[in-house]
């Protein structure tokens, strides 16, 4: 089962400006071939289908724990896309009606790279790549063969690193939201690649994780990644559970990669501290949540008050 916590894995800085084309670029990290939907889909179904779980528990638990983290990565990137598409919050923007809609208030949206992100999704994120091509289940590999699946996962994480570096290089320095996501995911993706490399070494004796980092650029060359390296995030795998998945320490043990700050690998029970979820302000002229939402807000306020007082209805 999954436990849902109303936080992101890491807090994202608010965007300095609206940049829906950068949001479209970030979609590659969500719905691209090597995006978070692919890593989640692969590990999720591999963990469901894993044979001889009890006899191969350290390897099963490794895939299962990383699955939970990937679900949070999908959430993180999705929030980042929506933040870039919508831009800085405008206090009070969701108050009153949507004004004069006949004066083309969204003229700029007709020329953005992924116009459907506005026309169909109100500036939200969906599982597509940077060209709005849908992510699909053909990108999921679950063979039932432990070594083949782990080898595929190692390849997937290296491909994801390549994606993140290329997207990062397309974002200017003022794009603090997108660059923060790339920096954090580069560190965490490095953890997963290292973990799958270690798992393969334990099973086969082949030291494939010596190939890391692939592409061959140290993570500390990315300024937004350095603070996570300095905090030791590159050495930690989280169980995302209050008591399960302890046996993965049989795989995740030893020392950090030579290209990263030194220190022992650690299994952390639970999850990262995380950060608050950004609250997107409504845009009544785009009918989000609607053209005149005051009545909705009033109803929601009454329901919240009733719930906090132990009731459940208006």
PDB file of C-alpha atoms in Angstrom:
ATOM      1  CA  UNK A   1       0.000   0.000   0.000  1.00  0.00           C
ATOM      2  CA  UNK A   2       1.044   3.615  -0.419  1.00  0.00           C
ATOM      3  CA  UNK A   3       0.914   6.334   2.223  1.00  0.00           C
ATOM      4  CA  UNK A   4       0.203   9.799   0.858  1.00  0.00           C
ATOM      5  CA  UNK A   5       1.692  12.855   2.578  1.00  0.00           C
ATOM      6  CA  UNK A   6       0.622  16.386   1.593  1.00  0.00           C
ATOM      7  CA  UNK A   7       4.138  17.577   0.772  1.00  0.00           C
ATOM      8  CA  UNK A   8       6.584  17.530  -2.101  1.00  0.00           C
ATOM      9  CA  UNK A   9       9.857  15.636  -1.643  1.00  0.00           C
ATOM     10  CA  UNK A  10      11.640  18.980  -1.771  1.00  0.00           C
ATOM     11  CA  UNK A  11      10.369  22.545  -1.690  1.00  0.00           C
ATOM     12  CA  UNK A  12      10.455  24.344  -5.030  1.00  0.00           C
ATOM     13  CA  UNK A  13      11.211  28.055  -5.392  1.00  0.00           C
ATOM     14  CA  UNK A  14       8.421  30.069  -6.979  1.00  0.00           C
ATOM     15  CA  UNK A  15       8.950  30.976 -10.656  1.00  0.00           C
ATOM     16  CA  UNK A  16      10.168  34.488 -11.407  1.00  0.00           C
ATOM     17  CA  UNK A  17       7.983  34.701 -14.517  1.00  0.00           C
ATOM     18  CA  UNK A  18       5.461  32.749 -16.521  1.00  0.00           C
ATOM     19  CA  UNK A  19       7.317  30.470 -18.924  1.00  0.00           C
ATOM     20  CA  UNK A  20       5.048  27.857 -20.543  1.00  0.00           C
ATOM     21  CA  UNK A  21       7.721  26.895 -23.071  1.00  0.00           C
ATOM     22  CA  UNK A  22      10.033  25.988 -20.184  1.00  0.00           C
ATOM     23  CA  UNK A  23       7.095  24.078 -18.717  1.00  0.00           C
ATOM     24  CA  UNK A  24       6.888  22.169 -21.998  1.00  0.00           C
ATOM     25  CA  UNK A  25      10.615  21.378 -21.809  1.00  0.00           C
ATOM     26  CA  UNK A  26      10.128  20.058 -18.274  1.00  0.00           C
ATOM     27  CA  UNK A  27       7.401  17.747 -19.594  1.00  0.00           C
ATOM     28  CA  UNK A  28      10.236  15.659 -21.055  1.00  0.00           C
ATOM     29  CA  UNK A  29      11.242  14.774 -17.492  1.00  0.00           C
ATOM     30  CA  UNK A  30       7.676  13.686 -16.823  1.00  0.00           C
ATOM     31  CA  UNK A  31       6.366  11.929 -19.925  1.00  0.00           C
ATOM     32  CA  UNK A  32       9.472  11.406 -22.054  1.00  0.00           C
ATOM     33  CA  UNK A  33      10.955   7.998 -22.828  1.00  0.00           C
ATOM     34  CA  UNK A  34      13.278   8.291 -19.812  1.00  0.00           C
ATOM     35  CA  UNK A  35      10.946  10.460 -17.732  1.00  0.00           C
ATOM     36  CA  UNK A  36       9.487   9.909 -14.284  1.00  0.00           C
ATOM     37  CA  UNK A  37       6.384   8.182 -15.656  1.00  0.00           C
ATOM     38  CA  UNK A  38       8.693   5.585 -17.229  1.00  0.00           C
ATOM     39  CA  UNK A  39      10.795   5.001 -14.130  1.00  0.00           C
ATOM     40  CA  UNK A  40       7.645   4.783 -11.994  1.00  0.00           C
ATOM     41  CA  UNK A  41       5.889   2.437 -14.420  1.00  0.00           C
ATOM     42  CA  UNK A  42       8.875   0.118 -14.739  1.00  0.00           C
ATOM     43  CA  UNK A  43       9.617  -0.192 -11.036  1.00  0.00           C
ATOM     44  CA  UNK A  44       5.951  -0.309 -10.006  1.00  0.00           C
ATOM     45  CA  UNK A  45       5.099  -3.294 -12.173  1.00  0.00           C
ATOM     46  CA  UNK A  46       8.424  -5.008 -11.582  1.00  0.00           C
ATOM     47  CA  UNK A  47       7.692  -4.825  -7.848  1.00  0.00           C
ATOM     48  CA  UNK A  48       4.173  -6.208  -8.387  1.00  0.00           C
ATOM     49  CA  UNK A  49       5.441  -9.041 -10.592  1.00  0.00           C
ATOM     50  CA  UNK A  50       8.614  -9.869  -8.645  1.00  0.00           C
ATOM     51  CA  UNK A  51       8.971 -13.669  -8.244  1.00  0.00           C
ATOM     52  CA  UNK A  52      10.330 -15.381  -5.108  1.00  0.00           C
ATOM     53  CA  UNK A  53      10.051 -12.150  -3.110  1.00  0.00           C
ATOM     54  CA  UNK A  54      10.858 -13.779   0.221  1.00  0.00           C
ATOM     55  CA  UNK A  55      13.934 -15.559  -1.117  1.00  0.00           C
ATOM     56  CA  UNK A  56      15.206 -12.469  -2.968  1.00  0.00           C
ATOM     57  CA  UNK A  57      13.998  -9.911  -0.442  1.00  0.00           C
ATOM     58  CA  UNK A  58      16.897  -7.381  -0.594  1.00  0.00           C
ATOM     59  CA  UNK A  59      16.459  -7.019  -4.367  1.00  0.00           C
ATOM     60  CA  UNK A  60      12.661  -6.907  -4.241  1.00  0.00           C
ATOM     61  CA  UNK A  61      12.715  -4.329  -1.457  1.00  0.00           C
ATOM     62  CA  UNK A  62      15.171  -2.141  -3.367  1.00  0.00           C
ATOM     63  CA  UNK A  63      12.832  -1.954  -6.375  1.00  0.00           C
ATOM     64  CA  UNK A  64       9.784  -1.466  -4.134  1.00  0.00           C
ATOM     65  CA  UNK A  65      11.302   1.393  -2.117  1.00  0.00           C
ATOM     66  CA  UNK A  66      12.542   3.210  -5.230  1.00  0.00           C
ATOM     67  CA  UNK A  67       9.033   2.814  -6.692  1.00  0.00           C
ATOM     68  CA  UNK A  68       7.615   4.890  -3.834  1.00  0.00           C
ATOM     69  CA  UNK A  69      10.216   7.604  -4.391  1.00  0.00           C
ATOM     70  CA  UNK A  70       9.452   7.703  -8.121  1.00  0.00           C
ATOM     71  CA  UNK A  71       5.784   8.352  -7.361  1.00  0.00           C
ATOM     72  CA  UNK A  72       6.953  11.443  -5.496  1.00  0.00           C
ATOM     73  CA  UNK A  73       9.137  12.431  -8.454  1.00  0.00           C
ATOM     74  CA  UNK A  74       6.105  12.356 -10.741  1.00  0.00           C
ATOM     75  CA  UNK A  75       4.374  14.654  -8.236  1.00  0.00           C
ATOM     76  CA  UNK A  76       7.390  16.971  -8.033  1.00  0.00           C
ATOM     77  CA  UNK A  77       7.840  17.420 -11.783  1.00  0.00           C
ATOM     78  CA  UNK A  78       4.092  17.801 -12.324  1.00  0.00           C
ATOM     79  CA  UNK A  79       3.971  20.620  -9.789  1.00  0.00           C
ATOM     80  CA  UNK A  80       6.980  22.267 -11.413  1.00  0.00           C
ATOM     81  CA  UNK A  81       5.378  22.170 -14.857  1.00  0.00           C
ATOM     82  CA  UNK A  82       2.196  23.765 -13.534  1.00  0.00           C
ATOM     83  CA  UNK A  83       4.170  26.448 -11.681  1.00  0.00           C
ATOM     84  CA  UNK A  84       6.110  27.418 -14.821  1.00  0.00           C
ATOM     85  CA  UNK A  85       2.994  27.393 -16.979  1.00  0.00           C
ATOM     86  CA  UNK A  86       1.134  29.682 -14.587  1.00  0.00           C
ATOM     87  CA  UNK A  87       3.911  31.980 -13.411  1.00  0.00           C
ATOM     88  CA  UNK A  88       4.140  33.962 -10.163  1.00  0.00           C
ATOM     89  CA  UNK A  89       1.078  34.096  -7.965  1.00  0.00           C
ATOM     90  CA  UNK A  90      -1.037  37.219  -8.196  1.00  0.00           C
ATOM     91  CA  UNK A  91      -2.652  37.808  -4.790  1.00  0.00           C
ATOM     92  CA  UNK A  92      -6.406  38.026  -5.107  1.00  0.00           C
ATOM     93  CA  UNK A  93      -6.386  36.799  -8.698  1.00  0.00           C
ATOM     94  CA  UNK A  94      -9.079  34.242  -7.909  1.00  0.00           C
ATOM     95  CA  UNK A  95     -11.432  36.842  -6.430  1.00  0.00           C
ATOM     96  CA  UNK A  96     -14.323  38.299  -8.420  1.00  0.00           C
ATOM     97  CA  UNK A  97     -15.418  37.158 -11.854  1.00  0.00           C
ATOM     98  CA  UNK A  98     -13.279  36.539 -14.910  1.00  0.00           C
ATOM     99  CA  UNK A  99     -13.815  39.949 -16.458  1.00  0.00           C
ATOM    100  CA  UNK A 100     -14.065  40.639 -20.185  1.00  0.00           C
ATOM    101  CA  UNK A 101     -13.232  37.392 -21.975  1.00  0.00           C
ATOM    102  CA  UNK A 102     -13.838  38.939 -25.420  1.00  0.00           C
ATOM    103  CA  UNK A 103     -10.565  40.889 -25.288  1.00  0.00           C
ATOM    104  CA  UNK A 104      -8.265  37.877 -25.958  1.00  0.00           C
ATOM    105  CA  UNK A 105      -6.751  37.689 -22.447  1.00  0.00           C
ATOM    106  CA  UNK A 106      -4.729  34.621 -23.435  1.00  0.00           C
ATOM    107  CA  UNK A 107      -3.475  35.680 -26.870  1.00  0.00           C
ATOM    108  CA  UNK A 108       0.086  34.631 -25.967  1.00  0.00           C
ATOM    109  CA  UNK A 109      -1.020  31.034 -25.447  1.00  0.00           C
ATOM    110  CA  UNK A 110      -1.699  30.421 -29.135  1.00  0.00           C
ATOM    111  CA  UNK A 111       2.043  30.532 -29.881  1.00  0.00           C
ATOM    112  CA  UNK A 112       3.464  28.385 -27.066  1.00  0.00           C
ATOM    113  CA  UNK A 113       5.113  25.073 -27.855  1.00  0.00           C
ATOM    114  CA  UNK A 114       2.502  22.938 -26.124  1.00  0.00           C
ATOM    115  CA  UNK A 115      -0.729  24.884 -26.518  1.00  0.00           C
ATOM    116  CA  UNK A 116      -2.760  21.927 -25.237  1.00  0.00           C
ATOM    117  CA  UNK A 117      -1.205  22.468 -21.797  1.00  0.00           C
ATOM    118  CA  UNK A 118      -3.413  25.561 -21.636  1.00  0.00           C
ATOM    119  CA  UNK A 119      -6.350  24.768 -23.919  1.00  0.00           C
ATOM    120  CA  UNK A 120      -7.020  21.316 -22.464  1.00  0.00           C
ATOM    121  CA  UNK A 121      -5.298  21.370 -19.087  1.00  0.00           C
ATOM    122  CA  UNK A 122      -5.509  25.012 -17.876  1.00  0.00           C
ATOM    123  CA  UNK A 123      -1.741  25.206 -17.515  1.00  0.00           C
ATOM    124  CA  UNK A 124      -1.506  21.898 -15.703  1.00  0.00           C
ATOM    125  CA  UNK A 125       0.757  18.913 -16.316  1.00  0.00           C
ATOM    126  CA  UNK A 126      -0.147  15.618 -17.978  1.00  0.00           C
ATOM    127  CA  UNK A 127       1.900  12.497 -18.882  1.00  0.00           C
ATOM    128  CA  UNK A 128       3.262  13.738 -22.221  1.00  0.00           C
ATOM    129  CA  UNK A 129       6.736  14.628 -23.441  1.00  0.00           C
ATOM    130  CA  UNK A 130       8.056  18.021 -24.549  1.00  0.00           C
ATOM    131  CA  UNK A 131       6.272  17.648 -27.906  1.00  0.00           C
ATOM    132  CA  UNK A 132       2.949  16.717 -26.244  1.00  0.00           C
ATOM    133  CA  UNK A 133       3.276  13.092 -27.374  1.00  0.00           C
ATOM    134  CA  UNK A 134       1.569  10.836 -24.824  1.00  0.00           C
ATOM    135  CA  UNK A 135       3.546   8.607 -22.512  1.00  0.00           C
ATOM    136  CA  UNK A 136       2.434   5.006 -23.022  1.00  0.00           C
ATOM    137  CA  UNK A 137       2.739   1.604 -21.379  1.00  0.00           C
ATOM    138  CA  UNK A 138       4.989   0.301 -24.155  1.00  0.00           C
ATOM    139  CA  UNK A 139       7.744   2.075 -22.200  1.00  0.00           C
ATOM    140  CA  UNK A 140       7.325  -0.372 -19.298  1.00  0.00           C
ATOM    141  CA  UNK A 141       9.728  -3.326 -19.096  1.00  0.00           C
ATOM    142  CA  UNK A 142       8.929  -6.126 -16.654  1.00  0.00           C
ATOM    143  CA  UNK A 143      10.378  -9.445 -17.822  1.00  0.00           C
ATOM    144  CA  UNK A 144      10.287 -11.484 -14.616  1.00  0.00           C
ATOM    145  CA  UNK A 145      14.034 -12.067 -14.994  1.00  0.00           C
ATOM    146  CA  UNK A 146      15.693 -10.230 -12.115  1.00  0.00           C
ATOM    147  CA  UNK A 147      19.004  -9.495 -13.838  1.00  0.00           C
ATOM    148  CA  UNK A 148      17.418  -8.302 -17.087  1.00  0.00           C
ATOM    149  CA  UNK A 149      15.020  -6.032 -15.177  1.00  0.00           C
ATOM    150  CA  UNK A 150      17.819  -4.583 -13.017  1.00  0.00           C
ATOM    151  CA  UNK A 151      20.000  -4.068 -16.089  1.00  0.00           C
ATOM    152  CA  UNK A 152      17.113  -2.266 -17.809  1.00  0.00           C
ATOM    153  CA  UNK A 153      16.629  -0.100 -14.720  1.00  0.00           C
ATOM    154  CA  UNK A 154      20.316   0.851 -14.717  1.00  0.00           C
ATOM    155  CA  UNK A 155      19.999   1.869 -18.386  1.00  0.00           C
ATOM    156  CA  UNK A 156      16.787   3.770 -17.624  1.00  0.00           C
ATOM    157  CA  UNK A 157      18.418   5.817 -14.867  1.00  0.00           C
ATOM    158  CA  UNK A 158      21.416   6.661 -17.068  1.00  0.00           C
ATOM    159  CA  UNK A 159      19.046   7.732 -19.854  1.00  0.00           C
ATOM    160  CA  UNK A 160      17.059   9.822 -17.370  1.00  0.00           C
ATOM    161  CA  UNK A 161      20.279  11.544 -16.300  1.00  0.00           C
ATOM    162  CA  UNK A 162      20.982  12.421 -19.930  1.00  0.00           C
ATOM    163  CA  UNK A 163      17.456  13.853 -20.260  1.00  0.00           C
ATOM    164  CA  UNK A 164      17.811  15.956 -17.121  1.00  0.00           C
ATOM    165  CA  UNK A 165      21.179  17.377 -18.156  1.00  0.00           C
ATOM    166  CA  UNK A 166      19.868  18.373 -21.589  1.00  0.00           C
ATOM    167  CA  UNK A 167      16.713  19.963 -20.170  1.00  0.00           C
ATOM    168  CA  UNK A 168      18.809  21.748 -17.532  1.00  0.00           C
ATOM    169  CA  UNK A 169      21.038  23.202 -20.258  1.00  0.00           C
ATOM    170  CA  UNK A 170      17.952  24.649 -21.967  1.00  0.00           C
ATOM    171  CA  UNK A 171      16.882  26.605 -18.844  1.00  0.00           C
ATOM    172  CA  UNK A 172      18.310  30.053 -18.192  1.00  0.00           C
ATOM    173  CA  UNK A 173      19.637  30.970 -14.751  1.00  0.00           C
ATOM    174  CA  UNK A 174      16.501  32.926 -13.844  1.00  0.00           C
ATOM    175  CA  UNK A 175      14.430  29.752 -14.226  1.00  0.00           C
ATOM    176  CA  UNK A 176      14.892  28.817 -10.597  1.00  0.00           C
ATOM    177  CA  UNK A 177      11.946  26.401 -10.487  1.00  0.00           C
ATOM    178  CA  UNK A 178      13.006  24.230 -13.415  1.00  0.00           C
ATOM    179  CA  UNK A 179      16.685  24.233 -12.502  1.00  0.00           C
ATOM    180  CA  UNK A 180      15.932  23.246  -8.894  1.00  0.00           C
ATOM    181  CA  UNK A 181      13.951  20.237 -10.111  1.00  0.00           C
ATOM    182  CA  UNK A 182      16.776  19.180 -12.433  1.00  0.00           C
ATOM    183  CA  UNK A 183      19.420  19.567  -9.712  1.00  0.00           C
ATOM    184  CA  UNK A 184      17.484  17.536  -7.167  1.00  0.00           C
ATOM    185  CA  UNK A 185      16.535  14.776  -9.604  1.00  0.00           C
ATOM    186  CA  UNK A 186      20.108  14.480 -10.904  1.00  0.00           C
ATOM    187  CA  UNK A 187      21.244  13.629  -7.373  1.00  0.00           C
ATOM    188  CA  UNK A 188      18.380  11.233  -6.650  1.00  0.00           C
ATOM    189  CA  UNK A 189      18.633   9.595 -10.074  1.00  0.00           C
ATOM    190  CA  UNK A 190      22.326   9.045  -9.364  1.00  0.00           C
ATOM    191  CA  UNK A 191      21.339   7.221  -6.182  1.00  0.00           C
ATOM    192  CA  UNK A 192      19.040   4.905  -8.121  1.00  0.00           C
ATOM    193  CA  UNK A 193      21.606   4.179 -10.827  1.00  0.00           C
ATOM    194  CA  UNK A 194      24.205   3.416  -8.145  1.00  0.00           C
ATOM    195  CA  UNK A 195      21.721   1.148  -6.334  1.00  0.00           C
ATOM    196  CA  UNK A 196      20.862  -0.880  -9.421  1.00  0.00           C
ATOM    197  CA  UNK A 197      24.565  -1.162 -10.254  1.00  0.00           C
ATOM    198  CA  UNK A 198      25.265  -2.512  -6.775  1.00  0.00           C
ATOM    199  CA  UNK A 199      22.372  -4.966  -7.063  1.00  0.00           C
ATOM    200  CA  UNK A 200      23.812  -6.317 -10.307  1.00  0.00           C
ATOM    201  CA  UNK A 201      27.251  -6.601  -8.708  1.00  0.00           C
ATOM    202  CA  UNK A 202      25.835  -8.596  -5.770  1.00  0.00           C
ATOM    203  CA  UNK A 203      24.081 -10.990  -8.152  1.00  0.00           C
ATOM    204  CA  UNK A 204      26.660 -11.370 -10.920  1.00  0.00           C
ATOM    205  CA  UNK A 205      30.013 -10.059  -9.658  1.00  0.00           C
ATOM    206  CA  UNK A 206      30.100  -7.542 -12.532  1.00  0.00           C
ATOM    207  CA  UNK A 207      30.974  -4.054 -11.248  1.00  0.00           C
ATOM    208  CA  UNK A 208      28.752  -2.157 -13.703  1.00  0.00           C
ATOM    209  CA  UNK A 209      28.312   0.841 -11.415  1.00  0.00           C
ATOM    210  CA  UNK A 210      31.930   1.798 -12.179  1.00  0.00           C
ATOM    211  CA  UNK A 211      30.435   3.188 -15.400  1.00  0.00           C
ATOM    212  CA  UNK A 212      28.823   5.984 -13.372  1.00  0.00           C
ATOM    213  CA  UNK A 213      28.298   8.816 -13.867  1.00  0.00           C
ATOM    214  CA  UNK A 214      26.882   8.349 -17.341  1.00  0.00           C
ATOM    215  CA  UNK A 215      26.965  10.836 -19.088  1.00  0.00           C
ATOM    216  CA  UNK A 216      30.416  11.418 -17.669  1.00  0.00           C
ATOM    217  CA  UNK A 217      29.922  14.754 -15.914  1.00  0.00           C
ATOM    218  CA  UNK A 218      30.171  15.035 -12.089  1.00  0.00           C
ATOM    219  CA  UNK A 219      26.909  16.125 -10.492  1.00  0.00           C
ATOM    220  CA  UNK A 220      28.664  18.905  -8.565  1.00  0.00           C
ATOM    221  CA  UNK A 221      29.099  20.800 -11.832  1.00  0.00           C
ATOM    222  CA  UNK A 222      25.379  21.598 -11.537  1.00  0.00           C
ATOM    223  CA  UNK A 223      25.073  24.412  -8.942  1.00  0.00           C
ATOM    224  CA  UNK A 224      21.512  23.452  -8.006  1.00  0.00           C
ATOM    225  CA  UNK A 225      22.672  19.921  -7.154  1.00  0.00           C
ATOM    226  CA  UNK A 226      25.550  20.884  -4.835  1.00  0.00           C
ATOM    227  CA  UNK A 227      23.490  21.547  -1.707  1.00  0.00           C
ATOM    228  CA  UNK A 228      21.911  18.101  -1.987  1.00  0.00           C
ATOM    229  CA  UNK A 229      25.351  16.532  -2.332  1.00  0.00           C
ATOM    230  CA  UNK A 230      26.636  18.517   0.644  1.00  0.00           C
ATOM    231  CA  UNK A 231      23.625  17.339   2.680  1.00  0.00           C
ATOM    232  CA  UNK A 232      24.453  13.712   1.820  1.00  0.00           C
ATOM    233  CA  UNK A 233      21.368  12.997  -0.281  1.00  0.00           C
ATOM    234  CA  UNK A 234      23.534  11.012  -2.724  1.00  0.00           C
ATOM    235  CA  UNK A 235      24.255   8.466   0.050  1.00  0.00           C
ATOM    236  CA  UNK A 236      20.666   7.821   1.158  1.00  0.00           C
ATOM    237  CA  UNK A 237      17.867   5.536   0.095  1.00  0.00           C
ATOM    238  CA  UNK A 238      14.529   5.971   1.862  1.00  0.00           C
ATOM    239  CA  UNK A 239      12.188   3.109   2.735  1.00  0.00           C
ATOM    240  CA  UNK A 240       9.047   5.297   2.459  1.00  0.00           C
ATOM    241  CA  UNK A 241       7.621   3.018   5.143  1.00  0.00           C
ATOM    242  CA  UNK A 242       7.447   3.122   8.960  1.00  0.00           C
ATOM    243  CA  UNK A 243       8.889  -0.377   9.305  1.00  0.00           C
ATOM    244  CA  UNK A 244       9.117  -2.334   6.065  1.00  0.00           C
ATOM    245  CA  UNK A 245      11.870  -2.602   3.426  1.00  0.00           C
ATOM    246  CA  UNK A 246      14.771  -2.872   5.879  1.00  0.00           C
ATOM    247  CA  UNK A 247      16.455  -5.726   3.991  1.00  0.00           C
ATOM    248  CA  UNK A 248      17.410  -3.442   1.087  1.00  0.00           C
ATOM    249  CA  UNK A 249      20.427  -2.510   3.231  1.00  0.00           C
ATOM    250  CA  UNK A 250      21.864  -5.809   2.029  1.00  0.00           C
ATOM    251  CA  UNK A 251      22.266  -4.164  -1.384  1.00  0.00           C
ATOM    252  CA  UNK A 252      22.624  -0.483  -0.456  1.00  0.00           C
ATOM    253  CA  UNK A 253      25.789  -0.610   1.639  1.00  0.00           C
ATOM    254  CA  UNK A 254      29.373   0.488   1.176  1.00  0.00           C
ATOM    255  CA  UNK A 255      30.711   3.873   0.136  1.00  0.00           C
ATOM    256  CA  UNK A 256      29.522   6.741  -2.086  1.00  0.00           C
ATOM    257  CA  UNK A 257      30.772   6.901  -5.663  1.00  0.00           C
ATOM    258  CA  UNK A 258      34.308   8.327  -6.033  1.00  0.00           C
ATOM    259  CA  UNK A 259      32.902  11.228  -8.098  1.00  0.00           C
ATOM    260  CA  UNK A 260      30.632  12.308  -5.202  1.00  0.00           C
ATOM    261  CA  UNK A 261      31.436  13.585  -1.683  1.00  0.00           C
ATOM    262  CA  UNK A 262      32.697  10.648   0.425  1.00  0.00           C
ATOM    263  CA  UNK A 263      30.736   8.828   3.096  1.00  0.00           C
ATOM    264  CA  UNK A 264      28.885   5.592   3.864  1.00  0.00           C
ATOM    265  CA  UNK A 265      25.665   4.607   2.103  1.00  0.00           C
ATOM    266  CA  UNK A 266      22.630   4.782   4.392  1.00  0.00           C
ATOM    267  CA  UNK A 267      19.107   3.349   4.443  1.00  0.00           C
ATOM    268  CA  UNK A 268      16.747   5.879   6.043  1.00  0.00           C
ATOM    269  CA  UNK A 269      13.498   4.624   7.523  1.00  0.00           C
ATOM    270  CA  UNK A 270      10.604   6.764   6.323  1.00  0.00           C
ATOM    271  CA  UNK A 271      10.830   9.602   3.834  1.00  0.00           C
ATOM    272  CA  UNK A 272      12.623  12.911   3.234  1.00  0.00           C
ATOM    273  CA  UNK A 273      11.521  15.873   5.311  1.00  0.00           C
ATOM    274  CA  UNK A 274      10.001  17.393   2.179  1.00  0.00           C
ATOM    275  CA  UNK A 275       8.556  20.844   1.559  1.00  0.00           C
ATOM    276  CA  UNK A 276       5.224  22.532   1.082  1.00  0.00           C
ATOM    277  CA  UNK A 277       3.180  22.157  -2.082  1.00  0.00           C
ATOM    278  CA  UNK A 278       2.878  25.406  -3.996  1.00  0.00           C
ATOM    279  CA  UNK A 279      -0.682  26.740  -4.078  1.00  0.00           C
ATOM    280  CA  UNK A 280      -1.633  27.747  -7.608  1.00  0.00           C
ATOM    281  CA  UNK A 281      -3.896  30.798  -7.592  1.00  0.00           C
ATOM    282  CA  UNK A 282      -7.095  30.468  -9.597  1.00  0.00           C
ATOM    283  CA  UNK A 283      -7.577  32.227 -12.933  1.00  0.00           C
ATOM    284  CA  UNK A 284     -11.317  32.892 -13.288  1.00  0.00           C
ATOM    285  CA  UNK A 285     -10.982  34.110 -16.899  1.00  0.00           C
ATOM    286  CA  UNK A 286      -9.593  30.638 -17.731  1.00  0.00           C
ATOM    287  CA  UNK A 287     -12.465  29.096 -15.726  1.00  0.00           C
ATOM    288  CA  UNK A 288     -10.088  27.675 -13.101  1.00  0.00           C
ATOM    289  CA  UNK A 289     -11.733  26.877 -10.784  1.00  0.00           C
ATOM    290  CA  UNK A 290     -14.542  28.757 -12.573  1.00  0.00           C
ATOM    291  CA  UNK A 291     -15.562  32.132 -13.990  1.00  0.00           C
ATOM    292  CA  UNK A 292     -17.118  33.243 -10.681  1.00  0.00           C
ATOM    293  CA  UNK A 293     -15.844  30.941  -7.911  1.00  0.00           C
ATOM    294  CA  UNK A 294     -17.061  32.832  -4.820  1.00  0.00           C
ATOM    295  CA  UNK A 295     -19.874  30.366  -4.105  1.00  0.00           C
ATOM    296  CA  UNK A 296     -17.447  27.432  -4.411  1.00  0.00           C
ATOM    297  CA  UNK A 297     -15.095  29.076  -1.891  1.00  0.00           C
ATOM    298  CA  UNK A 298     -17.948  29.711   0.515  1.00  0.00           C
ATOM    299  CA  UNK A 299     -19.143  26.088   0.330  1.00  0.00           C
ATOM    300  CA  UNK A 300     -15.592  24.766   0.796  1.00  0.00           C
ATOM    301  CA  UNK A 301     -15.009  27.054   3.786  1.00  0.00           C
ATOM    302  CA  UNK A 302     -18.181  25.765   5.466  1.00  0.00           C
ATOM    303  CA  UNK A 303     -17.236  22.131   4.805  1.00  0.00           C
ATOM    304  CA  UNK A 304     -13.716  22.659   6.165  1.00  0.00           C
ATOM    305  CA  UNK A 305     -15.049  24.329   9.289  1.00  0.00           C
ATOM    306  CA  UNK A 306     -17.560  21.520   9.825  1.00  0.00           C
ATOM    307  CA  UNK A 307     -14.864  18.874   9.354  1.00  0.00           C
ATOM    308  CA  UNK A 308     -12.525  20.568  11.839  1.00  0.00           C
ATOM    309  CA  UNK A 309     -15.369  20.701  14.372  1.00  0.00           C
ATOM    310  CA  UNK A 310     -16.185  17.007  13.941  1.00  0.00           C
ATOM    311  CA  UNK A 311     -19.121  17.383  11.570  1.00  0.00           C
ATOM    312  CA  UNK A 312     -19.258  16.365   7.948  1.00  0.00           C
ATOM    313  CA  UNK A 313     -21.947  18.365   6.178  1.00  0.00           C
ATOM    314  CA  UNK A 314     -23.214  21.884   5.627  1.00  0.00           C
TER     315      UNK A 314
END
